Amino acid sequence: MTPELGLDFKSMPKIELHAHLSGSISRQCLHEIWEMKKAARKTDLEDPLLVMPPGRHDYDLKTFFPLFSSYIYNLIDDVSSLEHSTKSVIRDFAHDGVVYLELRTTPRAMPTAGLDKAGYVDTVLRAIEDARADTPTLHTRLILSIDRRNSLDEAGEAVALAKLFRDRGVVAVDLCGDPTKGDVSLFTPVIEEARAAGLKITIHFAEAEASASEAELNTIMSWMPDRLGHVIHVSEAIKRQIAERGGIGLELCLSCNVHAKMIVGSFEAHHFGGWWRVDGPIVVPCTDDVGIFGSPLSNEWRLIQHHFRLQREEILGLAKKGIGAIFAGDGERERLRRLMW
Ligand SMILES: [Zn+2]
């Protein structure tokens, strides 16, 4: 509860639009999965609570990506752990007062479990469908991510899967992954294909200096993305382009950017402060990887209020404005308008 505003950020109905499935799994959930596998002699991995001690949130670009490739992806490597972790992530968001969630994931084959990429997406969607019974107020959609290290064929496969599973709640395509890797211009044809098929587009944008050349940012802007994630290392010219493109969603992830030292300075220095009043873009605070950075969405709103001194009506107005940036249809927008304060 924030007494001076009479606001409880946990019970305030919230929208989360930038949450990676694997990075959103709580350490407790990873530990439970590890215990089950250990008991069944199905893993040699170390206890996740030792690999990622509960108080540690200072992962930077050098330690963040290896955590997934060398640990989390090896622990979540079959149908039951994928289902269990997806449901756990949804439950955690629901308990934090999230009423609309767009989860994102890079389709990943799990050969030892006999799962190809389509089987992976199907399993995640089934877990989302099952979770609905336990947390009916939270509606979840799925975004499929292209990894910057993907070949054009692999990226095309992600788009094909997004098209295949559209009627089960896949709404968009994302481009993510290690910002020091890859040349995004390779993906222009598949992004255009996704857009032509009616899928929405969201892109990790200027997340690090390595992924913020004028050439890269201009290429991405030419794709006419519906939303941009992070938006850190941007020139004044790019800022103007964003501001002029009416209604573009900006997924801003404060704790992630501060803990991972992606910005200079602390919360007060975050570019949220420069964007939230700008007409045109729709600013949506997001968690990115709550399992890694440890700050649930309610806490992101608390931080925003604390560091930028938003008033009660400004907080509620900004939260509600986020409805304009969701990728679901009119029915869902209407539900959120009724539900949100
Ligand atoms: Zn992200």
Coordinates of C-alpha atoms in Angstrom, one line a residue, residues 2-338:
T2 CA 1.2 3.5 -0.8
P3 CA -0.6 5.4 1.9
E4 CA -0.1 8.9 0.4
L5 CA -1.9 7.8 -2.8
G6 CA -4.3 5.3 -1.3
L7 CA -3.0 2.8 -3.9
D8 CA -2.2 -0.9 -3.4
F9 CA -0.1 -1.7 -6.5
K10 CA -0.6 -5.4 -6.0
S11 CA -4.4 -5.3 -6.2
M12 CA -4.4 -2.6 -9.0
P13 CA -5.3 -4.4 -12.2
K14 CA -2.3 -4.4 -14.4
I15 CA -1.2 -5.2 -18.0
E16 CA 2.2 -7.0 -18.6
L17 CA 3.4 -6.9 -22.2
H18 CA 7.1 -7.8 -22.1
A19 CA 7.7 -11.0 -20.2
H20 CA 10.0 -13.8 -21.4
L21 CA 8.6 -17.2 -20.4
S22 CA 11.9 -18.8 -19.3
G23 CA 13.2 -15.7 -17.6
S24 CA 9.9 -15.3 -15.6
I25 CA 10.1 -18.6 -13.8
S26 CA 10.6 -18.1 -10.1
R27 CA 13.7 -19.7 -8.4
Q28 CA 11.3 -21.6 -6.2
C29 CA 9.6 -23.1 -9.2
L30 CA 13.0 -24.0 -10.8
H31 CA 13.9 -25.6 -7.5
E32 CA 10.7 -27.7 -7.4
I33 CA 11.4 -28.9 -10.9
W34 CA 15.0 -29.7 -10.0
E35 CA 13.9 -31.7 -6.9
M36 CA 11.5 -33.8 -8.9
K37 CA 14.1 -34.5 -11.6
K38 CA 16.7 -35.2 -9.0
A39 CA 14.4 -37.7 -7.2
A40 CA 13.8 -39.4 -10.6
R41 CA 17.5 -39.3 -11.4
K42 CA 16.8 -37.2 -14.4
T43 CA 19.3 -34.4 -13.8
D44 CA 22.9 -33.8 -12.9
L45 CA 22.5 -30.1 -12.6
E46 CA 23.2 -28.2 -9.4
D47 CA 20.3 -26.9 -7.3
P48 CA 19.0 -23.7 -8.9
L49 CA 19.0 -22.0 -5.5
L50 CA 22.8 -22.4 -5.5
V51 CA 23.3 -21.4 -9.1
M52 CA 21.0 -18.4 -8.6
P53 CA 21.0 -17.5 -4.9
P54 CA 17.7 -15.9 -3.9
G55 CA 19.0 -12.4 -3.3
R56 CA 21.1 -12.1 -6.4
H57 CA 19.7 -9.9 -9.2
D58 CA 22.8 -8.3 -10.6
Y59 CA 22.9 -10.2 -13.9
D60 CA 24.4 -8.2 -16.7
L61 CA 24.6 -8.9 -20.5
K62 CA 27.7 -11.1 -19.9
T63 CA 26.2 -13.4 -17.2
F64 CA 22.5 -13.2 -18.3
F65 CA 22.5 -15.2 -21.6
P66 CA 24.8 -18.0 -20.4
L67 CA 22.4 -18.6 -17.5
F68 CA 19.8 -19.7 -20.0
S69 CA 22.0 -21.6 -22.5
S70 CA 24.0 -23.5 -19.8
Y71 CA 21.3 -23.9 -17.1
I72 CA 17.6 -23.0 -17.4
Y73 CA 17.2 -24.6 -20.9
N74 CA 18.9 -27.8 -19.6
L75 CA 16.5 -28.0 -16.6
I76 CA 13.3 -27.2 -18.6
D77 CA 13.8 -29.8 -21.2
D78 CA 10.7 -31.9 -21.3
V79 CA 6.9 -31.6 -21.5
S80 CA 6.2 -31.8 -17.8
S81 CA 8.8 -29.2 -16.7
L82 CA 7.6 -26.9 -19.5
E83 CA 4.0 -27.3 -18.5
H84 CA 4.7 -26.9 -14.8
S85 CA 6.9 -23.8 -15.3
T86 CA 4.5 -22.1 -17.7
K87 CA 1.5 -22.6 -15.3
S88 CA 3.7 -21.4 -12.4
V89 CA 4.6 -18.2 -14.3
I90 CA 1.0 -17.5 -15.0
R91 CA 0.0 -18.1 -11.4
D92 CA 2.7 -15.7 -10.2
F93 CA 1.5 -12.9 -12.5
A94 CA -2.1 -13.5 -11.5
H95 CA -1.3 -13.3 -7.8
D96 CA 0.5 -10.0 -8.5
G97 CA -2.7 -8.5 -9.9
V98 CA -1.9 -8.9 -13.6
V99 CA -5.2 -9.2 -15.6
Y100 CA -3.7 -9.3 -19.1
L101 CA -0.4 -10.9 -20.0
E102 CA 1.5 -11.3 -23.2
L103 CA 4.2 -14.0 -22.6
R104 CA 6.9 -14.4 -25.2
T105 CA 9.1 -17.4 -25.9
T106 CA 11.5 -18.6 -28.6
P107 CA 10.3 -21.9 -30.0
R108 CA 12.8 -24.5 -28.9
A109 CA 13.0 -28.2 -29.9
M110 CA 13.5 -30.6 -27.0
P111 CA 15.0 -33.6 -28.8
T112 CA 15.4 -35.8 -25.7
A113 CA 11.7 -35.4 -25.0
G114 CA 10.7 -36.0 -28.6
L115 CA 9.4 -32.5 -28.9
D116 CA 9.9 -30.4 -32.1
K117 CA 9.4 -26.6 -32.2
A118 CA 5.7 -27.0 -33.0
G119 CA 5.3 -29.5 -30.1
Y120 CA 7.0 -26.9 -27.8
V121 CA 4.5 -24.1 -28.8
D122 CA 1.6 -26.5 -28.5
T123 CA 2.7 -27.5 -25.0
V124 CA 3.0 -23.9 -23.9
L125 CA -0.4 -23.0 -25.3
R126 CA -2.0 -26.0 -23.6
A127 CA -0.5 -24.9 -20.3
I128 CA -1.9 -21.4 -20.9
E129 CA -5.3 -22.9 -21.6
D130 CA -5.2 -25.1 -18.5
A131 CA -4.1 -22.2 -16.3
R132 CA -7.2 -20.3 -17.2
A133 CA -9.4 -22.4 -14.9
D134 CA -7.3 -21.5 -11.9
T135 CA -6.8 -17.8 -12.7
P136 CA -9.9 -16.8 -14.7
T137 CA -9.3 -13.1 -14.4
L138 CA -5.9 -13.2 -16.1
H139 CA -6.1 -13.6 -19.9
T140 CA -2.8 -14.6 -21.5
R141 CA -1.6 -14.4 -25.1
L142 CA 1.6 -15.7 -26.6
I143 CA 4.3 -13.9 -28.7
L144 CA 6.9 -16.1 -30.6
S145 CA 10.4 -14.7 -30.6
I146 CA 13.0 -14.8 -33.3
D147 CA 16.5 -15.0 -31.7
R148 CA 19.1 -12.6 -33.2
R149 CA 21.4 -15.6 -33.7
N150 CA 18.8 -17.4 -35.9
S151 CA 19.4 -18.1 -39.5
L152 CA 16.8 -16.8 -42.0
D153 CA 15.3 -20.3 -42.2
E154 CA 15.0 -20.5 -38.4
A155 CA 13.3 -17.1 -38.2
G156 CA 10.9 -18.2 -41.0
E157 CA 10.1 -21.2 -38.9
A158 CA 9.1 -19.0 -36.0
V159 CA 6.8 -17.0 -38.2
A160 CA 5.3 -20.1 -39.7
L161 CA 4.5 -21.4 -36.2
A162 CA 3.0 -18.0 -35.2
K163 CA 0.7 -18.3 -38.2
L164 CA -0.1 -21.9 -37.5
F165 CA -1.1 -21.2 -33.8
R166 CA -2.8 -17.9 -34.3
D167 CA -6.2 -19.2 -33.5
R168 CA -5.0 -20.5 -30.2
G169 CA -3.7 -17.2 -29.0
V170 CA -0.4 -16.4 -30.7
V171 CA -0.7 -12.7 -31.5
A172 CA 2.8 -11.4 -32.5
V173 CA 6.4 -12.0 -33.4
D174 CA 9.3 -10.5 -31.5
L175 CA 13.0 -10.2 -32.1
C176 CA 15.2 -10.8 -29.1
G177 CA 18.4 -12.3 -27.8
D178 CA 22.0 -11.3 -27.2
P179 CA 22.3 -7.7 -28.6
T180 CA 26.0 -8.2 -29.5
K181 CA 25.0 -10.9 -32.0
G182 CA 23.4 -10.9 -35.4
D183 CA 22.5 -8.5 -38.2
V184 CA 18.8 -7.7 -38.0
S185 CA 18.5 -6.7 -41.7
L186 CA 18.6 -10.4 -42.4
F187 CA 15.1 -10.7 -41.0
T188 CA 13.4 -8.1 -43.1
P189 CA 11.6 -10.6 -45.3
V190 CA 10.2 -12.8 -42.5
I191 CA 9.1 -9.7 -40.5
E192 CA 7.3 -8.5 -43.6
E193 CA 5.7 -12.0 -44.0
A194 CA 4.5 -11.9 -40.4
R195 CA 3.0 -8.4 -40.9
A196 CA 1.3 -9.5 -44.1
A197 CA -0.3 -12.4 -42.3
G198 CA -1.8 -10.0 -39.8
L199 CA 0.5 -10.7 -36.9
K200 CA 1.7 -7.8 -34.7
I201 CA 5.4 -6.9 -34.4
T202 CA 7.4 -6.1 -31.3
I203 CA 11.1 -5.7 -31.3
H204 CA 13.9 -5.4 -28.7
F205 CA 15.2 -2.0 -29.7
A206 CA 18.5 -0.2 -28.8
E207 CA 18.8 -2.5 -25.8
A208 CA 22.6 -2.1 -25.7
E209 CA 25.1 0.1 -27.6
A210 CA 26.0 -2.9 -29.8
S211 CA 22.4 -3.1 -31.0
A212 CA 21.8 0.6 -31.5
S213 CA 23.6 1.7 -34.7
E214 CA 21.6 4.1 -36.8
A215 CA 21.5 1.5 -39.5
E216 CA 20.0 -1.2 -37.2
L217 CA 17.4 1.2 -35.7
N218 CA 16.4 2.6 -39.1
T219 CA 16.0 -1.0 -40.4
I220 CA 13.7 -1.8 -37.5
M221 CA 11.7 1.4 -37.8
S222 CA 11.2 0.6 -41.5
W223 CA 9.4 -2.6 -40.4
M224 CA 6.7 -0.4 -38.8
P225 CA 6.8 -2.2 -35.5
D226 CA 3.7 -2.0 -33.3
R227 CA 5.8 -1.9 -30.1
L228 CA 9.4 -1.5 -29.1
G229 CA 11.1 -3.0 -26.0
H230 CA 13.7 -1.2 -23.9
V231 CA 14.5 1.8 -26.2
I232 CA 17.7 2.8 -24.4
H233 CA 20.4 4.0 -26.7
V234 CA 18.4 6.2 -29.0
S235 CA 19.5 9.4 -30.8
E236 CA 17.3 12.5 -30.7
A237 CA 16.4 11.8 -34.4
I238 CA 15.1 8.3 -33.5
K239 CA 13.3 9.7 -30.5
R240 CA 11.4 12.1 -32.8
Q241 CA 10.5 9.3 -35.2
I242 CA 9.1 7.3 -32.3
A243 CA 7.2 10.2 -30.9
E244 CA 5.7 11.0 -34.3
R245 CA 4.6 7.5 -35.0
G246 CA 1.3 7.7 -33.2
G247 CA 0.3 4.9 -30.8
I248 CA 3.5 2.9 -30.8
G249 CA 3.9 0.9 -27.6
L250 CA 7.0 1.3 -25.5
E251 CA 7.7 -1.6 -23.2
L252 CA 10.0 -0.1 -20.5
C253 CA 11.7 -2.4 -18.1
L254 CA 13.1 -0.4 -15.1
S255 CA 14.5 -3.0 -12.7
C256 CA 16.0 -5.1 -15.5
N257 CA 17.8 -2.0 -17.0
V258 CA 19.0 -0.9 -13.6
H259 CA 20.1 -4.3 -12.2
A260 CA 21.8 -5.3 -15.5
K261 CA 23.5 -1.9 -15.7
M262 CA 22.0 -1.3 -19.1
I263 CA 21.6 2.4 -18.2
V264 CA 23.9 4.8 -16.5
G265 CA 22.7 5.6 -13.0
S266 CA 19.8 4.3 -11.0
F267 CA 16.0 4.5 -11.3
E268 CA 15.8 8.3 -11.3
A269 CA 18.0 8.3 -14.5
H270 CA 15.7 5.8 -16.3
H271 CA 14.3 7.0 -19.6
F272 CA 10.8 6.2 -18.3
G273 CA 11.0 9.8 -16.9
G274 CA 11.5 11.2 -20.3
W275 CA 8.8 9.2 -22.1
W276 CA 5.8 8.8 -19.9
R277 CA 4.4 12.3 -20.5
V278 CA 5.2 12.4 -24.3
D279 CA 2.1 12.4 -26.5
G280 CA 1.9 9.7 -29.1
P281 CA 3.7 6.6 -27.7
I282 CA 2.0 4.4 -25.2
V283 CA 4.4 3.7 -22.3
V284 CA 3.9 0.3 -20.6
P285 CA 6.1 -0.7 -17.6
C286 CA 7.1 -4.3 -17.9
T287 CA 9.2 -6.9 -16.0
D288 CA 11.2 -8.5 -18.8
D289 CA 12.5 -11.4 -16.6
V290 CA 11.0 -11.3 -13.1
G291 CA 12.6 -14.7 -12.3
I292 CA 16.1 -13.2 -12.8
F293 CA 15.6 -9.6 -11.6
G294 CA 13.2 -10.3 -8.8
S295 CA 10.9 -7.4 -9.2
P296 CA 7.2 -8.2 -9.9
L297 CA 5.1 -5.8 -11.9
S298 CA 3.4 -4.4 -8.8
N299 CA 6.9 -3.4 -7.6
E300 CA 7.8 -1.8 -11.0
W301 CA 4.7 0.5 -10.5
R302 CA 5.8 1.2 -6.9
L303 CA 9.3 2.2 -8.2
I304 CA 7.8 4.4 -10.8
Q305 CA 5.6 6.2 -8.3
H306 CA 8.5 6.5 -5.9
H307 CA 11.1 7.8 -8.3
F308 CA 9.0 9.9 -10.7
R309 CA 6.4 11.1 -8.2
L310 CA 3.4 10.3 -10.3
Q311 CA 0.0 11.2 -8.7
R312 CA -2.8 8.7 -8.2
E313 CA -4.7 9.8 -11.3
E314 CA -1.5 9.7 -13.4
I315 CA -0.7 6.1 -12.3
L316 CA -4.2 4.9 -13.0
G317 CA -4.4 6.8 -16.3
L318 CA -1.1 5.4 -17.5
A319 CA -2.0 1.9 -16.5
K320 CA -5.3 2.1 -18.4
K321 CA -3.6 3.8 -21.4
G322 CA -1.7 0.5 -21.8
I323 CA -4.9 -1.1 -23.2
G324 CA -4.1 0.7 -26.4
A325 CA -0.9 -1.2 -26.8
I326 CA -2.2 -4.8 -26.3
F327 CA -2.2 -7.2 -29.2
A328 CA -5.6 -8.8 -28.4
G329 CA -8.8 -7.8 -30.1
D330 CA -11.7 -5.4 -29.2
G331 CA -13.5 -7.9 -26.9
E332 CA -10.4 -8.1 -24.7
R333 CA -9.9 -4.3 -24.8
E334 CA -13.5 -3.8 -23.7
R335 CA -13.1 -6.3 -20.8
L336 CA -9.9 -4.5 -19.6
R337 CA -11.7 -1.1 -19.8
R338 CA -14.4 -2.4 -17.5

